[in-house]
Amino acid sequence: MRVICLLILTAFMLIAASCKQQGRTSSRSNAVVSNTSSTLNIGHGRVLASNPVILSGSTTLDPLNLNRNQLLTNTQNFITNSQFLIGSCQGISSCYTAKADQGASLLNSVDDRWGFEANSSEFLQVHTFYHVNKAVEHFHSNLKEILAKAQPSVDPALHYQTAIPQNLFKTDGNGNTTNYSHWAGTKELLVFSGCNMEDNAYFSPANFSLCFGKNSANNLHFAEDPSVIYHELGHTFAYIMLNLRNTDAGLAKQANLGYLGYDDAGAIGEGVADYLSYMITQRTHVGEWAMGFYDGSRPLSEDDPIHAANISTADDQRLAYPQYLSYDPNFPTEPLEDIHYDGQIASHYLVALTEQLMSSCSQTQTQAISNMLYLLAETFGYLGDLTTYGNDYIAGQALTNSTSMVNLDGDNIDNAALWLRAANPINFRTFFQTLARYTYLIFNTNSQCNGGALSKDTIEQLLDNYGLLLFDDYNLDGNDATNGHLTRLAVTAANRVKTERTTKELLSLDPSNNATTAYIFDKRSDILTIIEGMQASGQVTSKSISSQIESDLRYNNGNGSISPGEIVGVALNLYNNSNITMAGVQVLANDWDHFDGTEPCNNFSDNFPLSSAGAALSSSLDPATATSGTCPYITQDNGQTGSEIAPVCMLELSEDGNTIWSSQSGLIDQIGLDSASCLGGISSTNDCFIRFIPGAEISTYSKLSPHSNWPTSLSTSSGIPTFESHGLLFMEVSPWIPPGTSFRCRVRTRFTNCNDCFTDSTQGNDDFLDYEYSGGDPFKIIHFSFTVID
């Protein structure tokens, strides 16, 4: 197989886009504003009201020589009456804390005032705290209003099924809030205004913290740009909304918006974070100062002058999906697979929907933005629900586990988390389908639309302008096995004009002459660094790596082949044989229901293997009468009762002179291996020799251009793109495999703008039910075949 060097991206920017703004005329003088205790009232200080580019009207400021005192607000700003920079959220006395970095002490006020020289670290802490407080108060006040709007009416049967937990804000007998558990279980948000991080700013859900670094080449701190503070808080708010139902239920697990370096959910998260910055600033641009020196600020509307000439707010010139995936407005001819740029499609749509609410529902910008937060809270609350109910009420009755609407089943939180991460994750289709459903349910009536109505056609036509009318049905009933197909609200097909979709059958391995089946990466230092990074982030646990694999990966020989004792990265060389772009491509190597005992089923679209080559006899049973454990029957609960799920890889065996395909357990006796030496131990013999690492068994690609593979789709003037960890499946190879053993791994693939990966044609193109993602129907099955060499 052809070997391509694996380069590891060790750092990436969380706010990316350009500062090519038209010059502004500043209304400020160049006078230095005094920010000392003697000029301030108790609890007050002065801050930068916006970023230095906006305040000065200049894009050519020199951070090294800028006197920031010239940009301070003339009026005082209330900071806090506390001794330290600790903010409360009504029900939480210590809701967020700001300090310089992880190891710093809390800053003390001076004479109960917060006056510091504007070029100092102390000022940066005060400035950051002020803007965090401003955004948090805005978020909480709107969240309380949202809860009041979403409460079921006197007759719950007449109210839509809200995903907002009804106990979100518990109160005592005097009406005082007593429960803010949605705030990450009342954790304190740690805000570091000058953390030890170069060229980066980020939100960490694991530590519930915000880190604002600085430019490595000058004296520019990311926290000096309020739009960047709001963007990172936007990630915080999205995380909180995604887990509204999980924290309300007291679940130990939390949902994340994106699990890999690149995936659809991560791109949506970046777009939403940009939008939540707009929610505070009401400016359709982010990061003019903090990212301007990287050619990196980002627009949120097509009328921004940074955009290429062919982009505008005209219906046919919107920033559409998937056309503008990998589009960097600063360098429009150089494609870049990056969640921040791909998130622009989401942010631009959200701004456009805000404007649609203003127009159709006669709302002010402030009202429309508040209502957009309403829609986002409903959407995230539903999609991130690991309790799987999706809402608290159906016709006034409390839900039971038999009516789980999302993320498979509430009896097994591990299954629910797996569905959210891999089996049926948030992507551009599911997110905007859910957002559209709540937009219709809430604003298609005049009670919420100021006497007007946001029509179904208007909702669909705006989505189509952005290429986001990717669904056939609004999926009102969710994906429950019992109730998932009861109610239909179909998309009007005539409204799908610009949205591009194609069929999964046109996705394949590259058929070109001499094309490799897969790119194999096994350089020891690279793989070791990636695995350590996955463990540090929590993507992979230490228990996920087999004890049969040496911890220092000493057997990884870097020859670009698959050898005993290695951990290898596998990138399938997928090919798009259609005439339109395939977007959000996903490869799944997790266990699924495709075996009957030790025999592979052949009742899937790949028609493999032949009956004479080891296929299970149960493959021929009538699906209508099939029982649990047989091939035509799909496990209802991911293999927990009766019908097992199986690893993707089977092996080739010689049996009575015939070649058959079998579970990996068939080789154990042939070579006399103690089953305790299997990769998964004595209780896991079906993946004894080849095992994809849990947490690293999914790979994603932003897009495949028409009649292209991924390297060609993302090629730039400097050559083919670099493979990164999100594009690789990570596979353990047992040190006990006899060289020459052949394997075939039946992996499942799909893509976001696939017209038959998510909808069931036998159910009028309603969505597949959640349990069906344990089977083969929603996917294109791809065979990855290889022989282990010494």
Tab-separated table of C-alpha atoms in Angstrom, residues 428-575:
chain	number	residue	atom	x	y	z
A	428	PHE	CA	-26.016	19.716	9.474
A	429	ARG	CA	-29.078	17.648	8.592
A	430	THR	CA	-30.283	16.711	12.079
A	431	PHE	CA	-29.484	20.096	13.612
A	432	PHE	CA	-31.349	22.160	11.042
A	433	GLN	CA	-34.198	19.648	10.835
A	434	THR	CA	-34.688	20.009	14.610
A	435	LEU	CA	-34.282	23.786	14.497
A	436	ALA	CA	-36.857	23.942	11.681
A	437	ARG	CA	-39.277	21.789	13.665
A	438	TYR	CA	-39.202	24.147	16.646
A	439	THR	CA	-39.321	27.206	14.370
A	440	TYR	CA	-42.509	25.820	12.852
A	441	LEU	CA	-44.058	24.720	16.161
A	442	ILE	CA	-43.400	28.049	17.875
A	443	PHE	CA	-43.616	30.732	15.179
A	444	ASN	CA	-46.120	29.298	12.747
A	445	THR	CA	-48.806	30.580	15.132
A	446	ASN	CA	-49.706	34.222	15.681
A	447	SER	CA	-49.468	33.896	19.476
A	448	GLN	CA	-45.667	33.916	19.297
A	449	CYS	CA	-45.373	35.886	16.063
A	450	ASN	CA	-46.979	39.180	17.092
A	451	GLY	CA	-50.152	38.418	15.207
A	452	GLY	CA	-48.318	37.179	12.121
A	453	ALA	CA	-47.001	33.757	11.219
A	454	LEU	CA	-43.732	32.362	9.946
A	455	SER	CA	-45.088	30.072	7.269
A	456	LYS	CA	-43.813	26.577	6.587
A	457	ASP	CA	-42.893	27.599	3.043
A	458	THR	CA	-40.885	30.581	4.306
A	459	ILE	CA	-39.010	28.362	6.771
A	460	GLU	CA	-38.185	25.822	4.076
A	461	GLN	CA	-37.241	28.353	1.414
A	462	LEU	CA	-34.748	30.104	3.693
A	463	LEU	CA	-33.183	26.762	4.613
A	464	ASP	CA	-32.981	25.897	0.927
A	465	ASN	CA	-31.201	29.169	0.171
A	466	TYR	CA	-28.434	27.864	2.431
A	467	GLY	CA	-28.536	24.326	1.007
A	468	LEU	CA	-29.860	23.108	4.362
A	469	LEU	CA	-33.243	21.645	3.373
A	470	LEU	CA	-31.605	18.247	3.709
A	471	PHE	CA	-34.557	16.426	5.270
A	472	ASP	CA	-37.860	15.133	3.864
A	473	ASP	CA	-39.855	15.250	7.077
A	474	TYR	CA	-39.800	17.324	10.277
A	475	ASN	CA	-39.581	14.126	12.361
A	476	LEU	CA	-42.235	15.265	14.843
A	477	ASP	CA	-42.351	11.880	16.568
A	478	GLY	CA	-38.607	11.438	16.894
A	479	ASN	CA	-36.940	8.069	16.479
A	480	ASP	CA	-38.707	5.846	18.998
A	481	ALA	CA	-39.231	2.253	17.866
A	482	THR	CA	-42.902	2.284	18.880
A	483	ASN	CA	-44.106	5.785	18.066
A	484	GLY	CA	-41.564	7.080	15.562
A	485	HIS	CA	-43.781	6.859	12.477
A	486	LEU	CA	-47.142	7.990	13.870
A	487	THR	CA	-47.267	11.643	12.794
A	488	ARG	CA	-45.990	13.152	9.561
A	489	LEU	CA	-45.124	16.702	8.584
A	490	ALA	CA	-43.487	16.445	5.195
A	491	VAL	CA	-41.301	19.028	3.516
A	492	THR	CA	-42.835	20.590	0.415
A	493	ALA	CA	-40.645	19.137	-2.331
A	494	ALA	CA	-41.047	22.233	-4.525
A	495	ASN	CA	-39.173	24.262	-1.882
A	496	ARG	CA	-36.022	22.205	-2.415
A	497	VAL	CA	-34.348	24.066	-5.269
A	498	LYS	CA	-30.773	24.773	-4.199
A	499	THR	CA	-30.183	21.995	-1.675
A	500	GLU	CA	-27.947	19.267	-3.120
A	501	ARG	CA	-28.349	15.604	-2.194
A	502	THR	CA	-27.231	12.325	-3.721
A	503	THR	CA	-27.403	8.612	-2.999
A	504	LYS	CA	-25.084	6.510	-0.807
A	505	GLU	CA	-24.556	3.953	-3.581
A	506	LEU	CA	-22.312	6.478	-5.343
A	507	LEU	CA	-19.859	6.409	-2.420
A	508	SER	CA	-17.156	3.767	-2.869
A	509	LEU	CA	-13.474	3.039	-2.550
A	510	ASP	CA	-11.430	4.836	-5.194
A	511	PRO	CA	-11.861	2.827	-8.430
A	512	SER	CA	-8.963	4.531	-10.219
A	513	ASN	CA	-6.153	2.398	-11.585
A	514	ASN	CA	-3.478	1.681	-8.975
A	515	ALA	CA	-5.447	3.581	-6.318
A	516	THR	CA	-4.781	2.439	-2.784
A	517	THR	CA	-7.647	1.002	-0.746
A	518	ALA	CA	-6.542	2.838	2.375
A	519	TYR	CA	-3.746	5.006	3.660
A	520	ILE	CA	-1.970	3.304	6.570
A	521	PHE	CA	-0.102	5.295	9.215
A	522	ASP	CA	2.060	3.466	11.711
A	523	LYS	CA	4.984	5.749	12.489
A	524	ARG	CA	5.617	5.147	16.181
A	525	SER	CA	6.149	8.749	17.340
A	526	ASP	CA	3.117	10.061	15.467
A	527	ILE	CA	0.708	7.374	16.651
A	528	LEU	CA	1.997	7.607	20.218
A	529	THR	CA	1.428	11.368	20.265
A	530	ILE	CA	-2.092	11.017	18.865
A	531	ILE	CA	-3.108	8.298	21.331
A	532	GLU	CA	-1.714	10.282	24.270
A	533	GLY	CA	-3.644	13.336	23.055
A	534	MET	CA	-6.869	11.324	22.790
A	535	GLN	CA	-6.384	10.034	26.309
A	536	ALA	CA	-5.682	13.527	27.649
A	537	SER	CA	-8.871	14.868	26.062
A	538	GLY	CA	-10.981	11.952	27.283
A	539	GLN	CA	-11.791	10.759	23.757
A	540	VAL	CA	-10.040	7.486	24.569
A	541	THR	CA	-9.630	6.095	28.084
A	542	SER	CA	-6.611	4.202	29.326
A	543	LYS	CA	-8.850	1.123	29.596
A	544	SER	CA	-9.691	1.415	25.891
A	545	ILE	CA	-6.170	0.377	24.875
A	546	SER	CA	-5.533	-3.361	25.047
A	547	SER	CA	-3.005	-4.615	27.581
A	548	GLN	CA	-1.643	-6.802	24.754
A	549	ILE	CA	-0.282	-3.688	23.033
A	550	GLU	CA	3.008	-2.397	24.416
A	551	SER	CA	2.448	1.052	25.943
A	552	ASP	CA	5.473	2.509	24.145
A	553	LEU	CA	4.281	1.076	20.777
A	554	ARG	CA	7.679	-0.512	20.277
A	555	TYR	CA	6.366	-2.733	17.464
A	556	ASN	CA	5.196	0.182	15.332
A	557	ASN	CA	7.737	0.023	12.521
A	558	GLY	CA	6.620	2.919	10.298
A	559	ASN	CA	6.565	0.889	7.088
A	560	GLY	CA	3.035	1.884	6.086
A	561	SER	CA	1.698	-1.654	6.463
A	562	ILE	CA	-0.229	-3.574	9.110
A	563	SER	CA	2.018	-5.703	11.318
A	564	PRO	CA	1.587	-7.635	14.589
A	565	GLY	CA	1.694	-5.627	17.806
A	566	GLU	CA	1.004	-2.222	16.212
A	567	ILE	CA	-1.599	0.486	16.572
A	568	VAL	CA	-2.229	1.819	13.089
A	569	GLY	CA	-4.229	4.723	11.713
A	570	VAL	CA	-6.427	3.803	8.744
A	571	ALA	CA	-7.863	6.327	6.288
A	572	LEU	CA	-10.101	4.657	3.731
A	573	ASN	CA	-9.569	6.079	0.256
A	574	LEU	CA	-13.229	6.929	-0.349
A	575	TYR	CA	-14.441	8.201	-3.692
